[in-house]
mmCIF file of C-alpha atoms in Angstrom:
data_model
loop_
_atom_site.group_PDB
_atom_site.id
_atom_site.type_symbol
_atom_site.label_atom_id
_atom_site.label_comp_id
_atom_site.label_asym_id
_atom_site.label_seq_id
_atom_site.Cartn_x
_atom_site.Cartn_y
_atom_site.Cartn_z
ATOM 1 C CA UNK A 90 68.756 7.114 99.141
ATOM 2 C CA UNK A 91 65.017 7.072 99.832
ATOM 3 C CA UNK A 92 62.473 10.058 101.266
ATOM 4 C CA UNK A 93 61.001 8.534 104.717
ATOM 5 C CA UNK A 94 59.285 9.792 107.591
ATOM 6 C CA UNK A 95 60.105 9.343 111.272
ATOM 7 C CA UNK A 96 56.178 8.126 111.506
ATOM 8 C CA UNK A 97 56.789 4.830 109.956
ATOM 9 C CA UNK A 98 58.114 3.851 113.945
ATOM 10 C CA UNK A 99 61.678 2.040 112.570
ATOM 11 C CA UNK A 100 59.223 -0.100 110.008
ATOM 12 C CA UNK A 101 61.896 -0.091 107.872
ATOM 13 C CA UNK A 102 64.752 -0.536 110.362
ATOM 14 C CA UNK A 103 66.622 -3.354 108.715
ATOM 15 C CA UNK A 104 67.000 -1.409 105.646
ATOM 16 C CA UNK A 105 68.365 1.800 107.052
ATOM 17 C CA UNK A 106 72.032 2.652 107.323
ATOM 18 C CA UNK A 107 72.974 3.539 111.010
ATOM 19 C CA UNK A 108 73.782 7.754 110.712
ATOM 20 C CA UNK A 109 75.237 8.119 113.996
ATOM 21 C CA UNK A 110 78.734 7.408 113.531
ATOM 22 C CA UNK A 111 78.683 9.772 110.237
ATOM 23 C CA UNK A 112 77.821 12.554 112.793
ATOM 24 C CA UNK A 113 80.708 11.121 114.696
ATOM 25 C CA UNK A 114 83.034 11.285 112.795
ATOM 26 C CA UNK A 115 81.822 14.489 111.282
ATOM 27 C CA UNK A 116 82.560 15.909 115.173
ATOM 28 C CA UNK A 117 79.065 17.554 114.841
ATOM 29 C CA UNK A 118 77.408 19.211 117.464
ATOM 30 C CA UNK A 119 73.660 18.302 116.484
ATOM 31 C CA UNK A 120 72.382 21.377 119.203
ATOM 32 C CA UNK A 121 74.115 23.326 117.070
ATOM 33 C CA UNK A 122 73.329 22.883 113.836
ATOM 34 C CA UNK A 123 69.683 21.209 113.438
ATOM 35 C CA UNK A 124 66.402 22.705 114.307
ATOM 36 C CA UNK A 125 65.615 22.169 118.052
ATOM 37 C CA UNK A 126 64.115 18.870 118.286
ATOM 38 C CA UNK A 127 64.007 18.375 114.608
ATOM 39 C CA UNK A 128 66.443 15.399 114.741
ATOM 40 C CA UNK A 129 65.325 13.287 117.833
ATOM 41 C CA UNK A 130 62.497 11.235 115.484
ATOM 42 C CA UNK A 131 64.696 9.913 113.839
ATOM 43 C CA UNK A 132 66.626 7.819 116.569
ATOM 44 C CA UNK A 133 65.809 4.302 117.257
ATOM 45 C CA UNK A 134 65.440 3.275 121.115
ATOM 46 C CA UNK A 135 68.661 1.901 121.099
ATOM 47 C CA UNK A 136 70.369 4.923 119.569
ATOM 48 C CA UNK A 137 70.404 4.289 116.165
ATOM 49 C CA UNK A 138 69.617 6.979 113.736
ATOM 50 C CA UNK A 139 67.517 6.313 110.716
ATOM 51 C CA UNK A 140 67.694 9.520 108.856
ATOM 52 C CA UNK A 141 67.967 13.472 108.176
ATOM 53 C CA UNK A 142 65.574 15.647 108.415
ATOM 54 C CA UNK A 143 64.446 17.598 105.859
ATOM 55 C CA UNK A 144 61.593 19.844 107.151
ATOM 56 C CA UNK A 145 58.763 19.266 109.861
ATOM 57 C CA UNK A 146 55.048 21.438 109.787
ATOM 58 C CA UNK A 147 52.972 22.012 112.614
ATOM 59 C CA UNK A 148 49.940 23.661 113.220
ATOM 60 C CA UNK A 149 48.889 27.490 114.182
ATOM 61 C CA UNK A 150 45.114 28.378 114.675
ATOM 62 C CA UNK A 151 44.180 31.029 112.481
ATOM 63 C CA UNK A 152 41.058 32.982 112.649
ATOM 64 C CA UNK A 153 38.792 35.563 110.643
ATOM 65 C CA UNK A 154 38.918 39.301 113.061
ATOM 66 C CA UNK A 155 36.109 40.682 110.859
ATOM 67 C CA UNK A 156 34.074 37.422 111.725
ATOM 68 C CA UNK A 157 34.871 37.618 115.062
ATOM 69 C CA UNK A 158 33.847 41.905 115.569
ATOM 70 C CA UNK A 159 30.808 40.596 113.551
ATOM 71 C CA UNK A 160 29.804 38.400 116.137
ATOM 72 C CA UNK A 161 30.824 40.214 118.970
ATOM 73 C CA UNK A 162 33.421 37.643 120.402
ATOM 74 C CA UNK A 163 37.145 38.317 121.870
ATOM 75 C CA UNK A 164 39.810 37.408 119.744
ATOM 76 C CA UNK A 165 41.888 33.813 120.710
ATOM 77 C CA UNK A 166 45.145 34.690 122.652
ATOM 78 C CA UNK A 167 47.728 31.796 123.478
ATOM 79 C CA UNK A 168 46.386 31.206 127.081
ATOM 80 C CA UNK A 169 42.869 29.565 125.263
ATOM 81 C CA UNK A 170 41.961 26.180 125.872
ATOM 82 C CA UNK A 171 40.248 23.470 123.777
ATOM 83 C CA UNK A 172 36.895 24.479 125.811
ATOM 84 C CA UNK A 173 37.392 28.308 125.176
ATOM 85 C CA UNK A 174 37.790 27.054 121.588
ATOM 86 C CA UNK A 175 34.548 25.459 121.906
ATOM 87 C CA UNK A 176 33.024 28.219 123.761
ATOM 88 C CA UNK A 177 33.479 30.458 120.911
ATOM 89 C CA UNK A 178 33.206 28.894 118.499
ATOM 90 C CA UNK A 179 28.992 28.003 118.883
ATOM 91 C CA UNK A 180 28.716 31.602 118.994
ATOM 92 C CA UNK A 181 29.266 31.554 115.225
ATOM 93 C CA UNK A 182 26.122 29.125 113.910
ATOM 94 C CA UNK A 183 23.835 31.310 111.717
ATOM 95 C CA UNK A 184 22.295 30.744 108.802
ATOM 96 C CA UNK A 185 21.552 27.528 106.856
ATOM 97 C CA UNK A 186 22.756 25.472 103.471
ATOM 98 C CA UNK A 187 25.109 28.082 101.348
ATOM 99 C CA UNK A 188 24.222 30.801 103.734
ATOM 100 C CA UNK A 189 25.091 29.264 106.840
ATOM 101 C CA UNK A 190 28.280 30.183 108.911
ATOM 102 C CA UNK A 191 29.901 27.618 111.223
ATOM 103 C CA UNK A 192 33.051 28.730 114.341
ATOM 104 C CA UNK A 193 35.470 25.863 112.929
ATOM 105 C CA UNK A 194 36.490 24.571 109.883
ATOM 106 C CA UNK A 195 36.224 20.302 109.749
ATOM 107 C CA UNK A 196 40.159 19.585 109.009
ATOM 108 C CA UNK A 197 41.604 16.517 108.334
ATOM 109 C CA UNK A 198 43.709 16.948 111.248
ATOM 110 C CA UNK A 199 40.710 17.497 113.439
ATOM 111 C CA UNK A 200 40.989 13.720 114.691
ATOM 112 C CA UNK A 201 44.169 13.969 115.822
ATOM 113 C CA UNK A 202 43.741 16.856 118.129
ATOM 114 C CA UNK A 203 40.645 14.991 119.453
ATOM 115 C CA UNK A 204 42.845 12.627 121.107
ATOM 116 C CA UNK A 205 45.452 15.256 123.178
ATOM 117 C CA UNK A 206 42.918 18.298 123.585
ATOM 118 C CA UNK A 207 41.753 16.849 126.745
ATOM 119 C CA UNK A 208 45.485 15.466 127.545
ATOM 120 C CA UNK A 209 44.434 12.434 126.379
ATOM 121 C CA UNK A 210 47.764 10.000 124.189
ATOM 122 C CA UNK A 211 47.167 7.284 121.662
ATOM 123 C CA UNK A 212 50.098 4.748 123.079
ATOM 124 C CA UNK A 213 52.623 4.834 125.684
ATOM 125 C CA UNK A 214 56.276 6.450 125.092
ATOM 126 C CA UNK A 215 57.788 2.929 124.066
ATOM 127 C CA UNK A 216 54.702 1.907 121.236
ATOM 128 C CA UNK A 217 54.373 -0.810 123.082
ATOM 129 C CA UNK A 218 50.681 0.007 124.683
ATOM 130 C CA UNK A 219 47.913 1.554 123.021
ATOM 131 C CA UNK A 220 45.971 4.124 125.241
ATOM 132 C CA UNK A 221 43.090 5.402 123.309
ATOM 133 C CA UNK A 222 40.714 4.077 125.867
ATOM 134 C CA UNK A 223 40.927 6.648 128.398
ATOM 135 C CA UNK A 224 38.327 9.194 129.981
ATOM 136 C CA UNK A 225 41.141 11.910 128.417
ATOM 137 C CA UNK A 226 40.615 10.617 124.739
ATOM 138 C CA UNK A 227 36.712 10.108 125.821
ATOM 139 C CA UNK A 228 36.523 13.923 127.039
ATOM 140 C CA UNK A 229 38.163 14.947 123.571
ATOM 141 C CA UNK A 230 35.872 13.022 121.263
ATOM 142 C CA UNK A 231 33.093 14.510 123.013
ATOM 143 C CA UNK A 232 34.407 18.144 122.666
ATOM 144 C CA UNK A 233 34.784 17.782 118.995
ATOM 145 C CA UNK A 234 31.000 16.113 119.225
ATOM 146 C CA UNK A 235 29.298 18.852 121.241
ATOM 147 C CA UNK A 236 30.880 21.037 118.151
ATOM 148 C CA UNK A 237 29.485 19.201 115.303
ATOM 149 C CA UNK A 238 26.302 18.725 116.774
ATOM 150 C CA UNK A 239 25.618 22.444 117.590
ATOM 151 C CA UNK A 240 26.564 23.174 114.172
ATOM 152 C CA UNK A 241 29.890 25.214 115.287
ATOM 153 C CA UNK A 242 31.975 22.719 112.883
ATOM 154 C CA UNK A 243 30.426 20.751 109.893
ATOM 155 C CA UNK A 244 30.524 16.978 110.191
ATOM 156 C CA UNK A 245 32.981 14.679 108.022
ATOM 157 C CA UNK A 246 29.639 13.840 105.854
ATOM 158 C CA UNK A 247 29.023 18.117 104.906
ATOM 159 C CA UNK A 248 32.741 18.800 105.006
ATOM 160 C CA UNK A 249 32.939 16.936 101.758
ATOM 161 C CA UNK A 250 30.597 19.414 100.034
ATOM 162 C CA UNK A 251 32.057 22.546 102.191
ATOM 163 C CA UNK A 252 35.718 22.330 101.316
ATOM 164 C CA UNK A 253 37.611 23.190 104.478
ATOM 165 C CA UNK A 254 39.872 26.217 102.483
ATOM 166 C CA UNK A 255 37.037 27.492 101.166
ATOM 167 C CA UNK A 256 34.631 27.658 104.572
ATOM 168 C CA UNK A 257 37.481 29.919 105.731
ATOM 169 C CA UNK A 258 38.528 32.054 102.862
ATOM 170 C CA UNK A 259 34.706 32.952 102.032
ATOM 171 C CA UNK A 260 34.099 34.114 105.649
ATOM 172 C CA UNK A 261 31.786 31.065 106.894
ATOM 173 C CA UNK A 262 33.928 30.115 109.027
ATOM 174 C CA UNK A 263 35.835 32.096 111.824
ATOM 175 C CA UNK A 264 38.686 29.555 112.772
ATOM 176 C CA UNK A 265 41.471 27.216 110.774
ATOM 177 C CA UNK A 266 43.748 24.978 112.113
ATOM 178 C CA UNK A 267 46.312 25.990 109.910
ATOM 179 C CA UNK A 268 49.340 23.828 108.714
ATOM 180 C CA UNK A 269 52.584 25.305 107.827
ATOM 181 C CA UNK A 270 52.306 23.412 104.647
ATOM 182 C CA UNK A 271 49.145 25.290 103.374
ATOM 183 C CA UNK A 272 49.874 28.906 104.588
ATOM 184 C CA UNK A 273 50.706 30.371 101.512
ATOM 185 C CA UNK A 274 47.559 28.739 99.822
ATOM 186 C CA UNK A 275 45.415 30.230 102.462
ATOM 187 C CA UNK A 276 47.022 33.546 102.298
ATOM 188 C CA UNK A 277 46.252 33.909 98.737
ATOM 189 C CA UNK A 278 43.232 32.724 98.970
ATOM 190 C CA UNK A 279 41.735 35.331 101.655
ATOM 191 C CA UNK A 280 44.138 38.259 100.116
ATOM 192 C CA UNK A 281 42.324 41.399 101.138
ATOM 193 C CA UNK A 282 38.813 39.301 101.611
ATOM 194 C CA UNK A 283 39.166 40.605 104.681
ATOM 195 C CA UNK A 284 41.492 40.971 108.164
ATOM 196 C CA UNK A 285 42.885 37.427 109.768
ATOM 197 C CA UNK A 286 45.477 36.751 112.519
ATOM 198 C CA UNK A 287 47.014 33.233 114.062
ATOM 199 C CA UNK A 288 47.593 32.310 117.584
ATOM 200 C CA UNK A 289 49.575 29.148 118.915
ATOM 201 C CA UNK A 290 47.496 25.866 119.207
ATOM 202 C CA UNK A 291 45.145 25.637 122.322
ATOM 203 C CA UNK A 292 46.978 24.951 125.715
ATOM 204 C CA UNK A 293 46.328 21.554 127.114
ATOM 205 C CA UNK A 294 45.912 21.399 130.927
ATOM 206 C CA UNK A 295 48.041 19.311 132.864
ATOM 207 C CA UNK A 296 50.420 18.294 129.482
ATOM 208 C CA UNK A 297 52.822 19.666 127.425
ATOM 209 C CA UNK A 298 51.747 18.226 124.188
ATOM 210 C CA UNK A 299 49.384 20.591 121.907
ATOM 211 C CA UNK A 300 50.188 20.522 117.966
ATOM 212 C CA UNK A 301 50.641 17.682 115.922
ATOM 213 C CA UNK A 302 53.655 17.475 114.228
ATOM 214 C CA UNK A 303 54.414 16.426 110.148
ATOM 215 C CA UNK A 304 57.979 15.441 109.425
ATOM 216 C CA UNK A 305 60.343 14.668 106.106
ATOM 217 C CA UNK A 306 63.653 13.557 105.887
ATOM 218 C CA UNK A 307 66.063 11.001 104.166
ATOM 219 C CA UNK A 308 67.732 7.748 104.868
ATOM 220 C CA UNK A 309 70.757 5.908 103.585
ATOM 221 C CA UNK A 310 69.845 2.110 102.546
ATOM 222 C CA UNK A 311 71.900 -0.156 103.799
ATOM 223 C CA UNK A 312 72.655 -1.658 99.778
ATOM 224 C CA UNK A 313 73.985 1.621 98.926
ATOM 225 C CA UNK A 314 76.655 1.282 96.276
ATOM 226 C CA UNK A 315 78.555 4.479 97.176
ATOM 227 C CA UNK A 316 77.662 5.754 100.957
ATOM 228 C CA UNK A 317 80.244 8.439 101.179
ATOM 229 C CA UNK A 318 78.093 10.113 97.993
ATOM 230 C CA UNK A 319 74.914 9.484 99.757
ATOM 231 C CA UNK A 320 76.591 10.785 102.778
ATOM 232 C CA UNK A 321 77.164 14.026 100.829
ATOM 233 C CA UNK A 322 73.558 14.349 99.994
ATOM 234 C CA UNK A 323 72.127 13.737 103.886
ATOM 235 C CA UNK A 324 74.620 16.534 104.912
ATOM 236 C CA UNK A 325 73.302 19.150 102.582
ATOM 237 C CA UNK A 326 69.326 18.067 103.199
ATOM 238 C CA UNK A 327 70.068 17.937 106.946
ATOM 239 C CA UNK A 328 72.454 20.865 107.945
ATOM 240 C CA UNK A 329 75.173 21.937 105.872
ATOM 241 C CA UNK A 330 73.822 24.005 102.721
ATOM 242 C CA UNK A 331 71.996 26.745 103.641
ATOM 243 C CA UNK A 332 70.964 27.852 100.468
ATOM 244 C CA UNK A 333 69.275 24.400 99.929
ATOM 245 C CA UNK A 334 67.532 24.702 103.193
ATOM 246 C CA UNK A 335 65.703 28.137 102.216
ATOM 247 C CA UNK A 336 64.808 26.513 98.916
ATOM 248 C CA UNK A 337 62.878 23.886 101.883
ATOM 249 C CA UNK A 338 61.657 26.972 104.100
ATOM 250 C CA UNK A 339 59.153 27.843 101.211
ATOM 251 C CA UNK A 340 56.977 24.497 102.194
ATOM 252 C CA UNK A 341 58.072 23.945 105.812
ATOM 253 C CA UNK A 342 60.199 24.295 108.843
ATOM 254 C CA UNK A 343 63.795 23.411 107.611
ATOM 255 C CA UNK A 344 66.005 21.067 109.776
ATOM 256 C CA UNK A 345 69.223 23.461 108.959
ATOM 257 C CA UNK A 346 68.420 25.390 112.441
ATOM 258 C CA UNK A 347 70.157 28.676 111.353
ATOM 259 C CA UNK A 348 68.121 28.876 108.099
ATOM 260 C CA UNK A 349 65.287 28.369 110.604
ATOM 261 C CA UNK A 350 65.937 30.780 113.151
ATOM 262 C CA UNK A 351 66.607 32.960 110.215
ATOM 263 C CA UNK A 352 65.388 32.464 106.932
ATOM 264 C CA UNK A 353 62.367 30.966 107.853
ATOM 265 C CA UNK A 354 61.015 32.402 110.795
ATOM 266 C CA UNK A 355 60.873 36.416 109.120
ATOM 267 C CA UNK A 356 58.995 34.799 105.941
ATOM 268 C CA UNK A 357 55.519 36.124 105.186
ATOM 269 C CA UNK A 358 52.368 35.563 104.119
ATOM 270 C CA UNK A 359 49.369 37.521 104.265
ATOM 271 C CA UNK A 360 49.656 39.223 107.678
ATOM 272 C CA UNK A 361 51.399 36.205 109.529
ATOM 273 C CA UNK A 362 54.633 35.317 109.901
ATOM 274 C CA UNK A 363 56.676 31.666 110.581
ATOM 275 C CA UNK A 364 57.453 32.972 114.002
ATOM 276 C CA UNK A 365 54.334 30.695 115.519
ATOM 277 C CA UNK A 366 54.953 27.677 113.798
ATOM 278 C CA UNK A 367 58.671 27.644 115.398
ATOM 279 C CA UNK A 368 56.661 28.477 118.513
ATOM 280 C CA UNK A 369 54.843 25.412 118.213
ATOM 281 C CA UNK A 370 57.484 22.950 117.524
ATOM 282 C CA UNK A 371 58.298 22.366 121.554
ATOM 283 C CA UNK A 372 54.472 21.478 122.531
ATOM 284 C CA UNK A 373 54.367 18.992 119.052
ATOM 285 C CA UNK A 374 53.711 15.419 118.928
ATOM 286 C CA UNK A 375 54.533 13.450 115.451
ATOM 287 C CA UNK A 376 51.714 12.981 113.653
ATOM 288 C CA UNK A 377 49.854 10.087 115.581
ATOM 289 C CA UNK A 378 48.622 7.168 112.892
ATOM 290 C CA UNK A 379 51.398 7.463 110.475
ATOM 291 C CA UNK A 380 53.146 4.788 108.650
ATOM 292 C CA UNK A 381 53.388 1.001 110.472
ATOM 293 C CA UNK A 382 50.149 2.337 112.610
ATOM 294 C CA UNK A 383 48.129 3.284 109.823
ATOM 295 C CA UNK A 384 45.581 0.365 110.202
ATOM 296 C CA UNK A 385 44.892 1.166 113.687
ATOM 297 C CA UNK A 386 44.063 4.654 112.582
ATOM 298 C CA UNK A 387 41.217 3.352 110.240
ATOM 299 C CA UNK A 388 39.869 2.196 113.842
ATOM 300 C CA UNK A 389 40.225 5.351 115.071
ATOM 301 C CA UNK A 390 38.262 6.713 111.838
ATOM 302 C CA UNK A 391 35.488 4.541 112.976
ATOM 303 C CA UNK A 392 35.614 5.988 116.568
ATOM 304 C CA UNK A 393 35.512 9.619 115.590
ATOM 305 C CA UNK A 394 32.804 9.424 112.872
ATOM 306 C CA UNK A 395 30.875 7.229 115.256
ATOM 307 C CA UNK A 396 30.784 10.278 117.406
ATOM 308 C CA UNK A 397 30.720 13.628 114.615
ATOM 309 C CA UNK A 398 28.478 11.633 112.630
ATOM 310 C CA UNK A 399 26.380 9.620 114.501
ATOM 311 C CA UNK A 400 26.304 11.129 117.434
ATOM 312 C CA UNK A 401 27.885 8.710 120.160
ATOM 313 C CA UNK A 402 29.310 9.722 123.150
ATOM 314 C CA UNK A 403 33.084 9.310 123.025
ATOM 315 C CA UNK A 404 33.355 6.407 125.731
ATOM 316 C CA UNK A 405 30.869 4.569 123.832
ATOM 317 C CA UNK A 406 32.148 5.173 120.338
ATOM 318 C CA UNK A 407 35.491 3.703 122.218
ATOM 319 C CA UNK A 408 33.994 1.014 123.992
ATOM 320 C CA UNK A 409 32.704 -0.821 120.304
ATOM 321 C CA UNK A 410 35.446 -0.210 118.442
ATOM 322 C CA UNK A 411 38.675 -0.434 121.089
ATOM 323 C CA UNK A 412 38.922 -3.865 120.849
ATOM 324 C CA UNK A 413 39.155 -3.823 116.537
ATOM 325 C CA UNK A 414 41.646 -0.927 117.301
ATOM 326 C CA UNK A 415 43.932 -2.725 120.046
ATOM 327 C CA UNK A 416 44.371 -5.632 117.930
ATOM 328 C CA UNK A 417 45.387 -3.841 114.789
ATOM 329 C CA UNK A 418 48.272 -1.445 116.883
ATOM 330 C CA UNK A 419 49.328 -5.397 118.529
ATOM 331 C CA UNK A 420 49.997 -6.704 114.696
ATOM 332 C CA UNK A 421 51.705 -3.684 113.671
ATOM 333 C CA UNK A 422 53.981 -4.277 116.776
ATOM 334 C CA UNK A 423 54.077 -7.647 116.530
ATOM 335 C CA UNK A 424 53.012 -8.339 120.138
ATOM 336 C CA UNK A 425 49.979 -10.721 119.134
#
């Protein structure tokens, strides 16, 4: 057996046991018993299936109410957009160094949003074609730009002496983009620091892709000495103990879809609820530079600090580095 994620893109094809005709012969109805959509990363384009899922996180975007009556500004609702995001959040920038209070929080995950906020995608369905350079990707980097250069969010250069929890739990920041993965840690954190909420990710016009999407599961290796054993083991991660799966629920969306539906959804922390995270599974994308594309997200580093940090435009930030960026995705396909 070995932990993998559905972001390595079949890297490790030729050592993966094929799991479809275990479900087969299993007579499983997959709608039935695995989260919705919780299973389809794992298949191969020619129907071969690589693994069990364990858990997926996505994100939710939480946000300070005292910070936001402070400043006199509405509260997000689900029908916000990337620009009311924006909008917003400059009406936060007070203050300077230790003092100084900012509408965002810089988050790792940050980047990846910058590419689909604007309905902009990093490569075409297939991974065959890499479509970063785009005026969609363009329009995003410059969103996230306009926000570090007004001071709404700290750039990558300050966000390493303004920890991203802390910005948010110390009331210096009024918004979060907050994984499932790091609710509980958050929670604590604010305890009764003072009142927060989440709302769904930001709409995207004109796409239905708006969260970014973190997945675990487990394959079978081919060289497996006893595969009816291991076979035991991918049916209890994936579907079939429950008790297992709310063990899972603790850290993250669990792939046993009644535990999910169930279990899962009424835990809580702080004032929030999983109900929003399940809510943003359908509008999720898995997460972008994982795995065999890992190189060409370096690139992308280079793009997106060339525009929080330096100041670029996005097109021009894209246009220097989209050539580095095209040829690492082409090695990692092997199509150069």
């Amino acid at each position: 057996m070995i932990q993998t994620s559905p972001d390595y893109y079949g890297l490790y094809t030729d050592y993966y046991e094929d799991l479809q005709p275990y479900l087969e012969e299993e007579g499983i109805n997959t709608d039935e018993v695995f989260t919705d959509g919780m299973l389809d990363p794992y298949y191969r384009p020619d129907g071969k299936l690589e693994g069990m899922p364990l858990l997926e996180n996505v994100f939710v975007l939480a946000y300070n109410k005292d910070m936001f009556d402070e400043f006199g500004v509405d509260y997000p609702t689900a029908d916000w957009t990337w620009d009311d995001v924006l909008e917003a959040a400059e009406k936060f920038v007070s203050g300077e160094g230790a003092d100084a209070t900012y509408g965002m929080v810089n988050h790792w995950v940050d980047p990846n949003f910058a590419i689909i906020c604007k309905g902009g995608t990093p490569y075409s369905d297939d991974l065959q074609t890499v479509e970063i350079n785009s005026p969609e990707v363009a329009a995003g980097l410059d969103l996230f730009g306009e926000m570090v250069q007004s001071g709404a969010m700290p750039d990558d250069t300050a966000a390493d002496s303004l920890p991203k929890e802390q910005l948010f739990v110390s009331g210096h920041a009024a918004m979060y983009p907050l994984g499932g993965f790091e609710t509980k840690l958050i929670a604590d954190e604010v305890g009764d620091n003072f009142d927060w909420d989440v709302v769904t990710m930001p709409k995207v016009e004109d796409s239905e892709i708006n969260n970014i999407m973190y997945a675990t599961g487990y394959a079978m290796l081919k060289t497996s000495q006893n595969k009816d054993a291991a076979w035991t083991f991918l049916k209890e991660v994936g579907y079939e103990n429950e008790e297992m799966a709310q063990v899972t629920a603790r850290v993250g969306i669990p792939g046993n879809k009644t535990v999910a539906e169930g279990y899962y959804q009424e835990i809580t922390n702080g004032p929030i609820d999983n109900s929003k995270y399940l809510e943003g599974l359908s509008g999720a994308r898995l997460n972008i530079w994982g795995g065999v594309f890992a190189n060409a997200g370096d690139q992308w580093t280079q793009i997106w600090q060339a525009v929080t940090i330096n100041g670029n435009s996005g097109q021009d930030a894209i246009d220097t580095y989209y050539p580095v960026l095209e040829q690492a995705f082409n090695e990692a396909n092997q199509t150069e």
